[in-house]
CSV table of C-alpha atoms and ligand atoms in Angstrom, one decimal:
chain,number,residue,atom,x,y,z
H,1,UNK,CA,14.5,4.5,15.5
H,2,UNK,CA,15.6,1.1,14.1
H,3,UNK,CA,13.4,-0.4,11.4
H,4,UNK,CA,12.0,-4.0,11.4
H,5,UNK,CA,14.2,-6.5,9.5
H,6,UNK,CA,11.4,-6.7,7.0
H,7,UNK,CA,12.0,-3.1,6.0
H,8,UNK,CA,15.8,-3.3,5.7
H,9,UNK,CA,16.1,-5.2,2.5
H,10,UNK,CA,13.6,-6.0,-0.4
H,11,UNK,CA,14.6,-9.7,-0.4
H,12,UNK,CA,13.8,-10.1,3.3
H,13,UNK,CA,10.7,-8.2,2.7
H,14,UNK,CA,9.5,-10.5,0.0
H,15,UNK,CA,10.4,-13.7,2.0
H,16,UNK,CA,8.6,-12.4,5.1
H,17,UNK,CA,5.6,-11.1,3.3
H,18,UNK,CA,5.3,-14.5,1.5
H,19,UNK,CA,5.2,-16.2,4.9
H,20,UNK,CA,2.6,-13.6,6.2
H,21,UNK,CA,0.5,-14.1,3.1
H,22,UNK,CA,1.0,-17.9,3.0
H,23,UNK,CA,2.8,-17.8,-0.4
H,24,UNK,CA,0.2,-15.5,-2.0
H,25,UNK,CA,2.2,-12.2,-1.7
H,26,UNK,CA,2.3,-11.6,-5.5
H,27,UNK,CA,-1.4,-12.5,-5.9
H,28,UNK,CA,-2.2,-9.3,-3.9
H,29,UNK,CA,-0.7,-7.2,-6.6
H,30,UNK,CA,-2.2,-9.2,-9.4
H,31,UNK,CA,-5.7,-8.5,-8.0
H,32,UNK,CA,-4.9,-4.8,-8.1
H,33,UNK,CA,-3.5,-4.8,-11.6
H,34,UNK,CA,-6.7,-6.4,-12.8
H,35,UNK,CA,-8.8,-3.4,-11.7
H,36,UNK,CA,-6.5,-0.5,-13.0
H,37,UNK,CA,-8.7,1.2,-15.5
H,38,UNK,CA,-7.8,0.2,-19.1
H,39,UNK,CA,-7.8,4.0,-20.0
H,40,UNK,CA,-5.4,4.8,-17.2
H,41,UNK,CA,-2.1,6.3,-18.5
H,42,UNK,CA,-0.6,7.4,-15.2
H,43,UNK,CA,-0.4,5.7,-11.8
H,44,UNK,CA,0.9,7.1,-8.5
H,45,UNK,CA,1.6,4.5,-5.9
H,46,UNK,CA,2.0,5.6,-2.3
H,47,UNK,CA,4.1,3.5,0.1
H,48,UNK,CA,5.0,1.2,-2.8
H,49,UNK,CA,7.6,-1.0,-1.0
H,50,UNK,CA,7.9,-3.5,-3.8
H,51,UNK,CA,7.9,-2.9,-7.6
H,52,UNK,CA,5.3,-5.3,-8.9
H,53,UNK,CA,2.8,-2.6,-9.8
H,54,UNK,CA,5.6,-0.5,-11.3
H,55,UNK,CA,6.8,-3.3,-13.5
H,56,UNK,CA,3.3,-3.9,-14.8
H,57,UNK,CA,2.9,-0.2,-15.6
H,58,UNK,CA,6.3,0.0,-17.4
H,59,UNK,CA,5.3,-3.0,-19.6
H,60,UNK,CA,2.0,-1.4,-20.4
H,61,UNK,CA,3.3,2.1,-21.2
H,62,UNK,CA,1.6,3.5,-18.1
H,63,UNK,CA,3.6,6.3,-16.4
H,64,UNK,CA,4.4,5.2,-12.8
H,65,UNK,CA,5.6,7.3,-9.9
H,66,UNK,CA,6.1,5.8,-6.5
H,67,UNK,CA,6.6,7.5,-3.1
H,68,UNK,CA,8.1,5.7,-0.1
H,69,UNK,CA,10.2,6.8,2.9
H,70,UNK,CA,12.3,3.7,3.0
H,71,UNK,CA,15.6,4.3,1.3
H,72,UNK,CA,16.2,0.6,0.6
H,73,UNK,CA,12.9,0.2,-1.2
H,74,UNK,CA,13.5,3.5,-3.1
H,75,UNK,CA,17.0,2.6,-4.2
H,76,UNK,CA,15.8,-0.9,-5.3
H,77,UNK,CA,13.2,0.8,-7.6
H,78,UNK,CA,15.7,3.4,-8.9
H,79,UNK,CA,18.1,0.6,-9.8
H,80,UNK,CA,15.3,-0.7,-12.1
H,81,UNK,CA,15.0,2.8,-13.7
H,82,UNK,CA,11.7,3.4,-12.0
H,83,UNK,CA,10.5,6.8,-11.0
H,84,UNK,CA,10.7,6.3,-7.3
H,85,UNK,CA,10.9,9.2,-4.9
H,86,UNK,CA,12.0,9.0,-1.2
H,87,UNK,CA,9.5,11.0,0.6
H,88,UNK,CA,7.4,11.0,3.7
H,89,UNK,CA,3.9,11.3,2.1
H,90,UNK,CA,2.7,13.3,5.2
H,91,UNK,CA,5.1,16.0,4.0
H,92,UNK,CA,3.4,16.4,0.6
H,93,UNK,CA,0.9,19.3,0.7
H,94,UNK,CA,-0.6,18.7,-2.7
H,95,UNK,CA,-0.5,15.2,-4.3
H,96,UNK,CA,0.4,15.2,-8.0
H,97,UNK,CA,-2.5,14.5,-10.4
H,98,UNK,CA,-2.7,11.2,-12.2
H,99,UNK,CA,-5.3,8.8,-13.5
H,100,UNK,CA,-5.0,6.2,-10.8
H,101,UNK,CA,-3.8,6.4,-7.2
H,102,UNK,CA,-2.9,3.1,-5.4
H,103,UNK,CA,-2.1,2.4,-1.8
H,104,UNK,CA,-1.5,-1.2,-0.7
H,105,UNK,CA,-1.2,-2.5,2.9
H,106,UNK,CA,-0.1,0.9,4.3
H,107,UNK,CA,-3.0,3.0,5.5
H,108,UNK,CA,-2.6,1.6,9.1
H,109,UNK,CA,0.7,3.5,9.4
H,110,UNK,CA,-1.2,6.8,9.3
H,111,UNK,CA,-4.2,6.5,11.7
H,112,UNK,CA,-5.4,10.0,12.4
H,113,UNK,CA,-3.9,11.3,9.1
H,114,UNK,CA,-5.5,8.5,7.0
H,115,UNK,CA,-8.6,10.6,6.1
H,116,UNK,CA,-6.5,13.5,5.0
H,117,UNK,CA,-4.4,11.2,2.8
H,118,UNK,CA,-7.4,9.6,1.3
H,119,UNK,CA,-9.0,13.0,0.5
H,120,UNK,CA,-5.9,14.1,-1.3
H,121,UNK,CA,-5.8,10.9,-3.3
H,122,UNK,CA,-9.5,11.3,-4.3
H,123,UNK,CA,-9.1,14.9,-5.3
H,124,UNK,CA,-6.0,14.1,-7.4
H,125,UNK,CA,-7.2,11.2,-9.6
H,126,UNK,CA,-10.0,9.6,-11.5
H,127,UNK,CA,-9.6,6.3,-9.8
H,128,UNK,CA,-8.3,5.4,-6.3
H,129,UNK,CA,-7.5,1.8,-5.3
H,130,UNK,CA,-6.9,0.9,-1.7
H,131,UNK,CA,-6.0,-2.5,-0.4
H,132,UNK,CA,-5.7,-2.8,3.4
H,133,UNK,CA,-5.2,-5.7,5.8
H,134,UNK,CA,-8.2,-6.2,8.0
H,135,UNK,CA,-7.0,-9.2,10.0
H,136,UNK,CA,-4.5,-8.4,12.7
H,137,UNK,CA,-2.0,-11.2,12.1
H,138,UNK,CA,0.0,-10.1,15.1
H,139,UNK,CA,-2.7,-11.8,17.3
H,140,UNK,CA,-2.0,-15.2,15.7
H,141,UNK,CA,0.2,-17.8,17.3
H,142,UNK,CA,3.2,-19.4,15.6
H,143,UNK,CA,5.5,-18.0,12.9
H,144,UNK,CA,3.0,-15.8,11.2
H,145,UNK,CA,2.1,-14.0,14.5
H,146,UNK,CA,5.7,-13.7,15.4
H,147,UNK,CA,6.7,-12.1,12.1
H,148,UNK,CA,3.6,-9.8,12.1
H,149,UNK,CA,4.5,-8.5,15.6
H,150,UNK,CA,8.1,-7.9,14.5
H,151,UNK,CA,7.4,-6.4,11.2
H,152,UNK,CA,5.5,-3.2,11.8
H,153,UNK,CA,8.3,-0.7,12.3
H,154,UNK,CA,8.8,1.4,9.2
H,155,UNK,CA,11.2,3.7,11.1
H,156,UNK,CA,8.8,5.4,13.5
H,157,UNK,CA,8.5,2.6,16.2
H,158,UNK,CA,6.3,-0.4,16.5
H,159,UNK,CA,2.8,0.1,15.2
H,160,UNK,CA,0.1,-2.3,16.6
H,161,UNK,CA,-2.9,-0.5,15.2
H,162,UNK,CA,-4.8,-2.3,12.3
H,163,UNK,CA,-8.2,-1.6,10.8
H,164,UNK,CA,-10.9,-4.2,10.7
H,165,UNK,CA,-13.5,-4.3,8.0
H,166,UNK,CA,-15.9,-2.1,10.0
H,167,UNK,CA,-13.4,0.6,11.0
H,168,UNK,CA,-11.9,0.6,7.5
H,169,UNK,CA,-15.3,1.1,5.8
H,170,UNK,CA,-16.3,3.7,8.5
H,171,UNK,CA,-13.2,5.6,7.4
H,172,UNK,CA,-14.0,5.3,3.7
H,173,UNK,CA,-17.6,6.4,4.4
H,174,UNK,CA,-16.2,9.7,5.8
H,175,UNK,CA,-15.1,10.5,2.3
H,176,UNK,CA,-18.7,10.8,1.1
H,177,UNK,CA,-17.9,9.2,-2.2
H,178,UNK,CA,-19.3,6.1,-4.0
H,179,UNK,CA,-17.0,3.1,-3.8
H,180,UNK,CA,-17.0,-0.5,-4.8
H,181,UNK,CA,-15.8,-3.3,-2.5
H,182,UNK,CA,-13.8,-5.6,-4.9
H,183,UNK,CA,-12.9,-8.3,-2.4
H,184,UNK,CA,-12.7,-9.1,1.3
H,185,UNK,CA,-10.3,-11.7,2.7
H,186,UNK,CA,-7.2,-11.0,4.7
H,187,UNK,CA,-7.1,-7.7,3.0
H,188,UNK,CA,-10.0,-5.6,1.8
H,189,UNK,CA,-9.8,-4.2,-1.7
H,190,UNK,CA,-11.9,-1.2,-2.7
H,191,UNK,CA,-12.1,1.0,-5.7
H,192,UNK,CA,-13.3,4.6,-6.0
H,193,UNK,CA,-14.2,6.0,-9.4
H,194,UNK,CA,-14.6,9.8,-9.6
H,195,UNK,CA,-16.5,9.9,-12.9
J,1,LIG,C1,3.6,-2.8,5.0
J,1,LIG,S1,4.6,-1.9,3.8
J,1,LIG,C2,3.6,-2.1,2.4
J,1,LIG,C3,4.4,-2.1,1.1
J,1,LIG,C4,3.7,-2.5,-0.2
J,1,LIG,N1,2.8,-1.4,-0.5
J,1,LIG,C5,3.1,-3.8,-0.1
J,1,LIG,O1,1.8,-3.9,0.0
J,1,LIG,O2,3.8,-4.8,-0.1
J,1,LIG,C6,4.3,-0.2,4.2
J,1,LIG,C7,5.1,0.7,3.4
J,1,LIG,O3,4.8,2.1,3.8
J,1,LIG,C8,6.0,2.8,3.8
J,1,LIG,N2,5.7,4.0,4.6
J,1,LIG,C9,5.4,4.0,5.9
J,1,LIG,N3,5.1,5.3,6.4
J,1,LIG,C10,5.4,6.1,5.3
J,1,LIG,C11,5.3,7.5,5.1
J,1,LIG,N4,5.0,8.3,6.1
J,1,LIG,N5,5.6,8.0,3.9
J,1,LIG,C12,6.0,7.2,2.8
J,1,LIG,N6,6.0,5.8,3.0
J,1,LIG,C13,5.7,5.3,4.2
J,1,LIG,C14,7.0,1.9,4.3
J,1,LIG,O4,8.3,2.3,4.0
J,1,LIG,C15,6.6,0.6,3.6
J,1,LIG,O5,7.2,0.5,2.3
């Protein structure tokens, strides 16, 4: 199954994501970096795509491991000497333990399996950070809508499903854990602390 152009090269990815996020692509990562617990010494990032979080971790002596199934994104990370692993996260029975799990803009890829992935993250870390788009940009007119429609094929076909705020929070409620909503705009950002 042929991937969307956005998934074939990290440079296209950054350009197109900057258009989708109206120039605020990097700001998404900065918001997440701000809430990584100061005592966190290890981060696992699922579906990492880009290496902004990884670079922050390296600079701050935090051990980073990233999983993604896209060979272009993984090889871009490995070229920077980052601990990136090419893996379909659905094939990982037990997630490695760490202080902080992060998943950004990717939960919609998993739908029925989302809850299982979230449970594995929660049981493997002290802190879980999830950022997820809650506005379906593919409904928009113009360039943003066009790119959003054409950019949701990570290799398993077009994916039109997206969460909205209610369906996303319903999903998180199923975990039965306390969580904090950090911010809500195009994306919702939540943090779960296990202790
Ligand atoms: C929309 S991108 C988000 C990337 C990055 N986290 C960000 O916010 O810019 C979704 C990412 O999920 C990855 N992905 C999709 N399905 C996956 C799976 N089953 N296992 C691992 N990675 C997956 C894709 O390769 C892609 O890097």
